[in-house]
Short mmCIF file of C-alpha atoms in Angstrom, two decimals:
data_model
loop_
_atom_site.label_atom_id
_atom_site.label_comp_id
_atom_site.label_asym_id
_atom_site.label_seq_id
_atom_site.Cartn_x
_atom_site.Cartn_y
_atom_site.Cartn_z
CA MET A 500 -0.72 -37.87 -20.06
CA PRO A 501 -2.30 -38.13 -23.46
CA LYS A 502 -0.25 -36.33 -26.15
CA THR A 503 -3.25 -34.08 -27.07
CA SER A 504 -3.69 -32.94 -23.47
CA ALA A 505 0.00 -32.10 -23.05
CA ARG A 506 -0.13 -30.07 -26.27
CA LEU A 507 -3.20 -28.18 -24.97
CA LEU A 508 -1.31 -27.21 -21.83
CA SER A 509 1.80 -26.20 -23.69
CA LEU A 510 -0.38 -24.12 -26.00
CA LEU A 511 -1.99 -22.47 -22.97
CA ALA A 512 1.39 -21.65 -21.47
CA LEU A 513 2.59 -20.00 -24.66
CA LEU A 514 -0.68 -17.86 -24.83
CA GLN A 515 -0.12 -16.67 -21.39
CA ALA A 516 3.60 -15.69 -21.92
CA ARG A 517 2.95 -12.94 -24.51
CA ARG A 518 0.06 -10.87 -25.72
CA ASP A 519 -0.24 -11.78 -29.37
CA TRP A 520 0.96 -14.98 -31.16
CA PRO A 521 0.95 -15.38 -35.00
CA GLY A 522 -0.47 -18.97 -35.86
CA ARG A 523 2.46 -19.89 -37.92
CA LEU A 524 4.71 -19.34 -35.02
CA LEU A 525 2.79 -21.31 -32.56
CA ALA A 526 2.59 -24.22 -34.97
CA GLU A 527 6.48 -24.12 -35.12
CA ARG A 528 6.85 -24.10 -31.40
CA LEU A 529 4.42 -26.98 -30.85
CA GLU A 530 5.82 -28.80 -33.97
CA VAL A 531 2.28 -29.26 -35.41
CA SER A 532 0.35 -27.85 -38.40
CA PRO A 533 -1.58 -24.62 -38.34
CA ARG A 534 -4.77 -26.72 -38.59
CA THR A 535 -4.04 -28.49 -35.49
CA VAL A 536 -3.32 -25.28 -33.62
CA ARG A 537 -6.93 -24.07 -34.76
CA ARG A 538 -8.37 -27.24 -33.46
CA ASP A 539 -6.52 -26.99 -30.15
CA VAL A 540 -7.56 -23.30 -29.79
CA ASP A 541 -11.26 -24.33 -30.28
CA ARG A 542 -10.73 -26.96 -27.51
CA LEU A 543 -9.46 -24.53 -25.07
CA ARG A 544 -12.33 -22.09 -26.03
CA GLU A 545 -14.63 -25.00 -25.05
CA LEU A 546 -12.85 -25.11 -21.77
CA GLY A 547 -13.61 -21.53 -21.13
CA TYR A 548 -10.43 -19.69 -22.27
CA PRO A 549 -11.46 -16.53 -24.16
CA ILE A 550 -9.05 -16.86 -27.10
CA ALA A 551 -9.52 -14.15 -29.84
CA ALA A 552 -8.40 -14.50 -33.47
CA ILE A 553 -6.17 -11.83 -34.81
CA LYS A 554 -6.79 -10.59 -38.27
CA GLY A 555 -3.76 -9.96 -40.63
CA PRO A 556 -1.56 -11.57 -43.36
CA ASP A 557 -0.49 -14.45 -40.86
CA GLY A 558 -3.37 -14.46 -38.51
CA GLY A 559 -2.87 -15.20 -34.85
CA TYR A 560 -4.30 -15.53 -31.42
CA ARG A 561 -4.71 -13.64 -28.14
CA LEU A 562 -5.64 -14.82 -24.72
CA GLY A 563 -8.14 -12.26 -23.54
CA ALA A 564 -10.13 -11.66 -20.33
CA GLY A 565 -13.55 -13.39 -19.79
CA THR A 566 -16.41 -13.36 -17.43
CA GLU A 567 -14.98 -16.22 -15.36
CA LEU A 568 -11.45 -17.05 -14.14
CA PRO A 569 -10.31 -20.31 -16.07
CA PRO A 570 -7.45 -22.44 -14.71
CA LEU A 571 -4.03 -20.90 -14.96
CA LEU A 572 -0.55 -22.03 -15.44
CA PHE A 573 2.45 -20.90 -13.44
CA ASP A 574 6.02 -21.89 -13.79
CA ASP A 575 8.16 -22.60 -10.71
CA ASP A 576 9.27 -19.23 -10.01
CA GLN A 577 5.91 -17.75 -10.34
CA ALA A 578 4.42 -20.31 -7.95
CA VAL A 579 7.01 -19.50 -5.38
CA ALA A 580 6.47 -15.65 -5.75
CA LEU A 581 2.66 -16.16 -5.52
CA THR A 582 3.16 -18.19 -2.47
CA VAL A 583 5.26 -15.60 -0.82
CA ALA A 584 2.77 -12.78 -1.58
CA LEU A 585 -0.14 -14.76 -0.29
CA ARG A 586 1.59 -15.59 2.94
CA THR A 587 2.65 -11.94 3.72
CA ALA A 588 -0.96 -10.63 2.80
CA ALA A 589 -1.71 -10.55 6.53
CA VAL A 590 0.25 -7.32 7.05
CA THR A 591 -0.93 -5.27 4.07
CA GLY A 592 -4.07 -3.98 5.99
CA ALA A 593 -6.18 -4.75 2.94
CA GLY A 594 -8.66 -7.08 4.68
CA ILE A 595 -8.00 -10.07 2.38
CA GLU A 596 -6.34 -12.38 5.04
CA GLU A 597 -9.02 -15.09 4.72
CA ALA A 598 -9.11 -14.99 0.91
CA ALA A 599 -5.41 -15.22 0.77
CA VAL A 600 -5.39 -18.38 2.88
CA ARG A 601 -8.04 -19.96 0.68
CA ALA A 602 -6.17 -18.92 -2.48
CA LEU A 603 -2.97 -20.36 -1.12
CA SER A 604 -4.77 -23.69 -0.32
CA THR A 605 -5.99 -23.80 -3.87
CA VAL A 606 -2.79 -23.13 -5.48
CA ARG A 607 -0.85 -25.54 -3.35
CA GLN A 608 -3.43 -28.36 -4.04
CA VAL A 609 -2.69 -28.35 -7.77
CA MET A 610 1.07 -28.07 -7.46
CA PRO A 611 3.14 -31.02 -8.67
CA THR A 612 4.80 -32.87 -5.69
CA ARG A 613 8.28 -31.48 -6.41
CA LEU A 614 7.15 -28.01 -6.45
CA ARG A 615 4.85 -28.43 -3.34
CA HIS A 616 7.83 -29.76 -1.27
CA ARG A 617 9.80 -26.61 -2.34
CA VAL A 618 6.98 -24.23 -1.37
CA ASP A 619 6.24 -26.06 2.00
CA ALA A 620 9.97 -25.55 2.83
CA LEU A 621 9.58 -21.83 2.37
CA GLN A 622 8.40 -20.84 5.84
CA VAL A 623 7.45 -17.00 5.93
CA THR A 624 6.47 -15.40 9.16
CA ALA A 625 4.88 -11.98 8.27
CA VAL A 626 5.77 -9.47 11.08
CA ASP A 627 4.83 -5.93 10.82
CA GLY A 628 7.63 -3.83 12.33
CA ALA A 629 5.71 -0.53 12.47
CA GLY A 630 4.31 -1.20 15.90
CA THR A 631 2.30 -3.50 18.00
CA ARG A 632 -1.09 -1.80 17.57
CA PRO A 633 -3.27 -3.62 15.07
CA HIS A 634 -3.71 -1.65 11.90
CA PRO A 635 -7.27 -0.80 10.76
CA GLN A 636 -8.58 -2.90 7.87
CA VAL A 637 -9.46 -1.55 4.52
CA ALA A 638 -12.34 -3.21 2.61
CA PRO A 639 -11.07 -4.53 -0.77
CA GLY A 640 -13.97 -2.76 -2.44
CA VAL A 641 -12.79 0.58 -1.19
CA LEU A 642 -9.23 -0.20 -2.57
CA MET A 643 -10.66 -1.16 -5.90
CA THR A 644 -12.90 1.99 -6.11
CA LEU A 645 -9.90 4.31 -5.28
CA SER A 646 -7.53 2.43 -7.74
CA ALA A 647 -10.00 2.74 -10.44
CA ALA A 648 -10.31 6.48 -9.90
CA VAL A 649 -6.56 6.78 -9.86
CA ARG A 650 -6.15 4.88 -13.12
CA ALA A 651 -9.02 6.58 -14.94
CA ARG A 652 -7.94 10.05 -13.68
CA GLU A 653 -11.51 10.85 -12.31
CA VAL A 654 -12.19 13.40 -9.46
CA LEU A 655 -13.19 11.44 -6.46
CA ARG A 656 -15.65 12.44 -3.74
CA PHE A 657 -15.71 10.94 -0.31
CA ASP A 658 -16.53 11.23 3.34
CA TYR A 659 -13.50 11.31 5.58
CA GLU A 660 -13.74 10.22 9.21
CA PRO A 661 -11.84 12.82 11.41
CA VAL A 662 -9.37 11.75 14.13
CA SER A 663 -11.60 13.24 16.70
CA PRO A 664 -15.48 13.42 16.55
CA PRO A 665 -16.58 16.63 15.07
CA ALA A 666 -18.12 19.33 17.33
CA THR A 667 -21.89 19.25 17.66
CA ASP A 668 -22.51 22.70 18.74
CA ALA A 669 -23.62 25.75 16.63
CA HIS A 670 -19.90 26.79 16.05
CA ALA A 671 -18.91 23.67 14.51
CA ASP A 672 -17.12 24.11 11.11
CA PRO A 673 -19.19 22.76 8.24
CA ALA A 674 -16.10 22.20 6.19
CA ALA A 675 -14.81 19.65 8.72
CA THR A 676 -17.67 17.27 7.91
CA ALA A 677 -18.32 18.21 4.21
CA PRO A 678 -17.44 15.57 1.52
CA ARG A 679 -13.93 15.84 0.17
CA ARG A 680 -13.26 16.54 -3.48
CA VAL A 681 -9.86 15.44 -4.76
CA GLN A 682 -7.96 14.47 -7.78
CA PRO A 683 -6.50 11.05 -6.85
CA HIS A 684 -2.89 10.40 -8.08
CA HIS A 685 -1.40 7.58 -6.10
CA LEU A 686 -2.61 4.74 -3.80
CA VAL A 687 0.16 3.66 -1.53
CA THR A 688 0.85 1.27 1.35
CA ARG A 689 2.99 2.09 4.19
CA GLY A 690 3.63 0.28 7.52
CA GLY A 691 0.44 -1.88 7.18
CA ARG A 692 -1.86 1.09 6.29
CA TRP A 693 -3.05 2.43 2.90
CA TYR A 694 -2.95 5.96 1.87
CA LEU A 695 -4.27 7.99 -0.93
CA VAL A 696 -2.14 10.86 -2.24
CA ALA A 697 -4.44 13.44 -3.88
CA TRP A 698 -4.74 17.10 -4.92
CA ASP A 699 -7.53 18.48 -2.66
CA LEU A 700 -9.71 20.79 -4.65
CA ASP A 701 -11.21 22.72 -1.96
CA ARG A 702 -7.93 23.35 -0.04
CA ASP A 703 -5.90 23.75 -3.20
CA ASP A 704 -2.97 21.74 -2.06
CA TRP A 705 -1.74 18.10 -1.79
CA ARG A 706 -3.13 15.85 0.87
CA THR A 707 -2.34 12.22 2.13
CA PHE A 708 -5.55 10.54 3.17
CA ARG A 709 -5.83 7.23 5.36
CA VAL A 710 -7.85 4.87 3.37
CA ASP A 711 -9.39 3.12 6.37
CA ARG A 712 -11.19 6.49 7.10
CA ILE A 713 -12.52 7.04 3.52
CA THR A 714 -15.97 6.28 2.46
CA PRO A 715 -16.28 6.76 -1.25
CA ARG A 716 -19.20 8.54 -2.98
CA THR A 717 -20.61 7.76 -6.32
CA PRO A 718 -20.56 8.52 -9.03
CA THR A 719 -17.08 9.93 -9.54
CA GLY A 720 -16.47 13.32 -11.08
CA PRO A 721 -14.96 14.53 -14.41
CA ARG A 722 -11.58 13.39 -15.71
CA PHE A 723 -8.57 15.65 -14.86
CA ILE A 724 -5.11 16.22 -16.12
CA PRO A 725 -2.44 14.90 -13.59
CA ARG A 726 -0.38 17.32 -11.67
CA GLU A 727 3.24 17.14 -11.04
CA LEU A 728 3.79 15.77 -7.62
CA PRO A 729 6.23 17.76 -5.40
CA GLY A 730 9.83 16.26 -5.83
CA GLY A 731 8.38 13.77 -8.53
CA ASP A 732 8.62 10.70 -6.34
CA VAL A 733 5.68 9.44 -4.47
CA ALA A 734 7.70 7.49 -1.87
CA ALA A 735 9.91 10.47 -0.88
CA PHE A 736 6.66 12.58 -0.78
CA VAL A 737 4.89 10.34 1.57
CA ALA A 738 8.01 9.83 3.67
CA GLY A 739 8.29 13.65 3.97
CA ARG A 740 4.74 13.96 5.11
CA PHE A 741 5.39 11.49 7.79
CA GLN A 742 8.29 13.57 9.15
CA GLY A 743 5.92 15.95 10.87
CA SER A 744 2.52 16.13 8.91
CA ASP A 745 -0.41 13.74 8.98
CA GLY A 746 -1.18 14.90 5.42
CA THR A 747 -4.58 16.22 6.30
CA GLY A 748 -3.71 20.04 6.89
CA GLY A 749 -3.06 19.90 10.61
CA ARG A 750 -0.15 21.82 12.07
CA PRO A 751 2.95 19.58 11.84
CA CYS A 752 4.43 18.25 15.10
CA LEU A 753 8.11 18.43 13.95
CA GLY A 754 10.82 18.79 16.47
CA GLU A 755 14.61 19.10 16.42
CA VAL A 756 16.95 17.85 19.37
CA VAL A 757 20.58 16.79 20.04
CA LEU A 758 21.11 13.40 21.57
CA ALA A 759 24.21 12.14 23.45
CA LEU A 760 24.09 9.11 21.39
CA PRO A 761 26.05 8.03 18.09
CA ALA A 762 24.14 8.60 14.99
CA SER A 763 24.52 4.99 14.06
CA VAL A 764 22.61 4.03 17.14
CA VAL A 765 19.77 6.54 16.66
CA SER A 766 19.37 5.87 12.98
CA THR A 767 18.68 2.09 13.74
CA TYR A 768 15.58 2.81 15.78
CA THR A 769 14.35 5.79 13.71
CA ARG A 770 11.92 4.87 10.76
CA ASP A 771 10.93 8.58 9.66
CA GLY A 772 13.36 11.06 11.18
CA VAL A 773 16.55 12.65 9.89
CA VAL A 774 19.73 11.81 11.80
CA GLU A 775 22.80 13.88 11.54
CA GLU A 776 26.17 13.00 13.13
CA LEU A 777 27.68 15.73 15.22
CA GLY A 778 30.50 13.75 16.63
CA PRO A 779 31.32 10.31 17.97
CA ASP A 780 28.55 10.40 20.60
CA ARG A 781 26.39 13.14 19.55
CA CYS A 782 23.87 13.57 16.83
CA ARG A 783 20.96 15.86 15.68
CA LEU A 784 17.57 14.28 15.43
CA VAL A 785 14.60 15.85 13.44
CA LEU A 786 11.43 13.85 14.03
CA GLY A 787 7.66 14.19 13.65
CA ALA A 788 4.58 12.79 15.42
CA TRP A 789 0.90 13.10 15.73
CA SER A 790 1.26 15.16 19.13
CA TRP A 791 3.74 17.05 20.97
CA PRO A 792 3.62 14.74 24.04
CA GLY A 793 3.77 11.91 21.82
CA LEU A 794 6.85 13.34 19.99
CA ALA A 795 8.64 13.99 23.47
CA ALA A 796 7.93 10.59 24.59
CA SER A 797 9.28 9.02 21.38
CA ILE A 798 12.50 10.98 21.79
CA GLY A 799 12.74 10.07 25.46
CA ARG A 800 12.95 6.40 24.66
CA PHE A 801 16.51 6.75 23.62
CA ASP A 802 17.61 6.96 27.42
CA ALA A 803 20.23 9.74 26.69
CA ASP A 804 20.78 13.32 27.59
CA ILE A 805 18.52 15.56 25.35
CA GLU A 806 18.97 19.14 24.21
CA VAL A 807 15.83 20.62 22.65
CA ILE A 808 16.60 22.93 19.63
CA GLY A 809 12.95 23.60 19.06
CA PRO A 810 10.23 24.52 18.79
CA THR A 811 8.76 25.86 22.11
CA GLU A 812 5.85 23.41 21.96
CA LEU A 813 8.34 20.31 22.30
CA LYS A 814 9.95 21.99 25.25
CA ASP A 815 6.54 22.45 27.02
CA ALA A 816 5.75 18.72 26.06
CA PHE A 817 9.00 17.68 27.81
CA ALA A 818 8.02 19.80 30.82
CA HIS A 819 4.57 18.30 30.96
CA LEU A 820 5.85 14.71 30.72
CA ALA A 821 8.60 15.56 33.50
CA ARG A 822 5.92 16.71 35.96
CA ARG A 823 3.81 13.53 35.24
CA TYR A 824 6.71 11.15 35.54
CA ALA A 825 7.83 12.87 38.76
CA ARG A 826 4.38 12.37 40.31
CA ALA A 827 4.44 8.61 39.12
CA ALA A 828 7.88 8.20 40.76
CA ALA A 829 6.74 9.86 44.10
CA ASP A 830 3.72 7.72 44.14
CA GLY A 831 1.66 10.77 45.28
CA PRO A 832 -1.87 11.94 44.58
CA THR A 833 -2.78 12.41 41.02
CA GLU A 834 -3.67 16.02 40.16
CA PRO A 835 -4.68 17.06 36.58
CA THR A 836 -2.38 19.48 34.83
CA THR A 837 -2.76 21.72 31.83
CA ARG A 838 -2.04 19.81 28.74
CA PRO A 839 0.24 21.29 26.15
CA PRO A 840 -1.34 21.77 22.62
CA SER A 841 -1.58 18.47 20.77
CA ARG A 842 -0.85 20.12 17.41
#
């Protein structure tokens, strides 16, 4: 490689490594004169790199953002990290799988042979352990809109698709279909789904919204002063909501039982519940779900004796499933039964 080209790549790598570089320090690192640095900076500018000059006693340079994405340089560790991130993008639920595959192909094509062999040896299979159901995809544009509102601390308005279709009769609640007005605080991903943690201005409380059900409205509202999130930790806050509340204001389906199993066994298969050891072969389980029958079925999968501590809705759900399973075992005629409340 010609000496000038090699020096240009070294200069570009240095400019990417930190925000501001004094011209004299760049010259020392490259072992050239400040005049040569100025000429090399001009060459990089001609190639599309937005390099700004910094005023001051010593002068300097800063690699800024331009209207187009110029070629970038990555060290070995950065290239491996980028490869892992792109290969696991399929389980993020962000709707960027195709773009991630194209980006990975582009990065791999320009890698040196030694690094390409290292990356090819890194075989990553992304498996979403949250369940077998496909997660709804979120448009990248929606993520960018929500993220921008979070960063700018601007009130966000959006339409929110309900879990069930809204009522169409004259007694339908207008509040159920009205646009939501929130102060967005955090955009989080959990189990292959995206959620917006926000303060709901109309309900005067914290809410957790599924992003795949959000349709943003423009423009955004006025700026706001961030509130203190309960507990101060967004991860703990979101996990707490999933122990029994869907974060949209519905009644929590949270139940408590005692299982005839060791706590170590139950905790292995419990993502969001609270497991407390009561003895060598007994434990207390506090778990939440979207519905009472769903919660009862989830607890029943442990194949152990169950003592229901509460609430009554959970006991009713167990009774409802017991009658259904009994009919299935008897292979008799199917008769509809009264369903327990879903919430």
